[in-house]
C-alpha atoms as one frame of an Amber mdcrd trajectory, in Angstrom:
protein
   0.000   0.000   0.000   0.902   3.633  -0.484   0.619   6.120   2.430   1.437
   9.766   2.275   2.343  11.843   4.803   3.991  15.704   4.796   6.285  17.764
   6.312   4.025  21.060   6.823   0.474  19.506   5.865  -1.690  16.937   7.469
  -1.568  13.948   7.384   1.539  14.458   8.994   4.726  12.460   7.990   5.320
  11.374  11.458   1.704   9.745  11.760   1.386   8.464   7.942   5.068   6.105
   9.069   3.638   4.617  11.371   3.233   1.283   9.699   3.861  -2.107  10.514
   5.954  -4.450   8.388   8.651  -3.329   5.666   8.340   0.226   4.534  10.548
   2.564   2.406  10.179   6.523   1.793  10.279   7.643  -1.382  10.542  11.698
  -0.883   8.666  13.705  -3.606  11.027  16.725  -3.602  12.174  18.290  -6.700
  15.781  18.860  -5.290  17.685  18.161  -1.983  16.652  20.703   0.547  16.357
  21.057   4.325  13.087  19.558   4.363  14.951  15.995   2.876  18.020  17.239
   4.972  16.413  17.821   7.865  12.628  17.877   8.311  12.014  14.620   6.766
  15.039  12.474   8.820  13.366  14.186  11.862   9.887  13.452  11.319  10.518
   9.614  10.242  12.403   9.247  13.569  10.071  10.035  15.453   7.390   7.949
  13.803  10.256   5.148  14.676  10.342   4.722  10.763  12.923   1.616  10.164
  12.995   1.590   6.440  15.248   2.742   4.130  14.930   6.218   2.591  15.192
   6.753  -1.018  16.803   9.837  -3.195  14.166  12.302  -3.667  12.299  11.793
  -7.420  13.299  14.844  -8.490  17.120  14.203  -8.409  16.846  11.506 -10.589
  18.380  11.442 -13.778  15.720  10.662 -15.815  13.350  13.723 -14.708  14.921
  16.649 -17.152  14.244  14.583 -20.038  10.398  13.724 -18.640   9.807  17.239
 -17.862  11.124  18.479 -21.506   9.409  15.814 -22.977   5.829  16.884 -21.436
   6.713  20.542 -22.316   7.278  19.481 -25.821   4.137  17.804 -25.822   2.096
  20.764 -24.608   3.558  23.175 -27.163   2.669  20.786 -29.791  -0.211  20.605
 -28.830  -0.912  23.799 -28.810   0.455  24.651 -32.242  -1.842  21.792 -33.628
C-alpha cells in the first residue's frame, strides 16, 4: 500500500510512518533541501520509521528529459 504523509500539511509524515511491516520513503522533492536534509530524517524518527529512505524523485536522472518531454508535448499541442 501507499501512504502519504507531509512535512508542513496533514496527514503528517510522522503519523502516515507509522506502519507495521517493511516500509521505504520515497521523498517527492524536486531537489535536496532542508526539508529531505532535515525535516524529513526528523519526522521519520520520530514515527520510529525503520525503512530505508530513497533519493528524492526529483534528483533523478531521468526527470529533465520527462519534464522536456511533457513541455514538448504541450507546445505541440498547442500549435496543432
Amino acid at each position: 500500500s501507499v501512504r502519504v504523509g507531509f512535512v508542513d500539511e496533514e496527514p503528517r509524515l510522522a503519523v502516515a510512518a507509522r506502519l507495521p511491516g517493511p516500509a521505504l520513503c520515497l521523498p517527492f522533492f524536486a531537489a535536496r533541501n532542508s526539508h529531505v536534509e532535515v525535516d524529513l530524517p526528523e519526522a521519520l524518527a520520530e514515527a520510529g520509521f525503520p525503512g530505508p529512505i530513497l533519493p528524492p524523485v526529483g534528483t533523478d536522472a531521468a526527470v529533465p528529459r520527462i519534464i522536456a518531454d511533457g513541455l514538448a508535448r504541450a507546445a505541440l499541442a498547442r500549435v496543432a
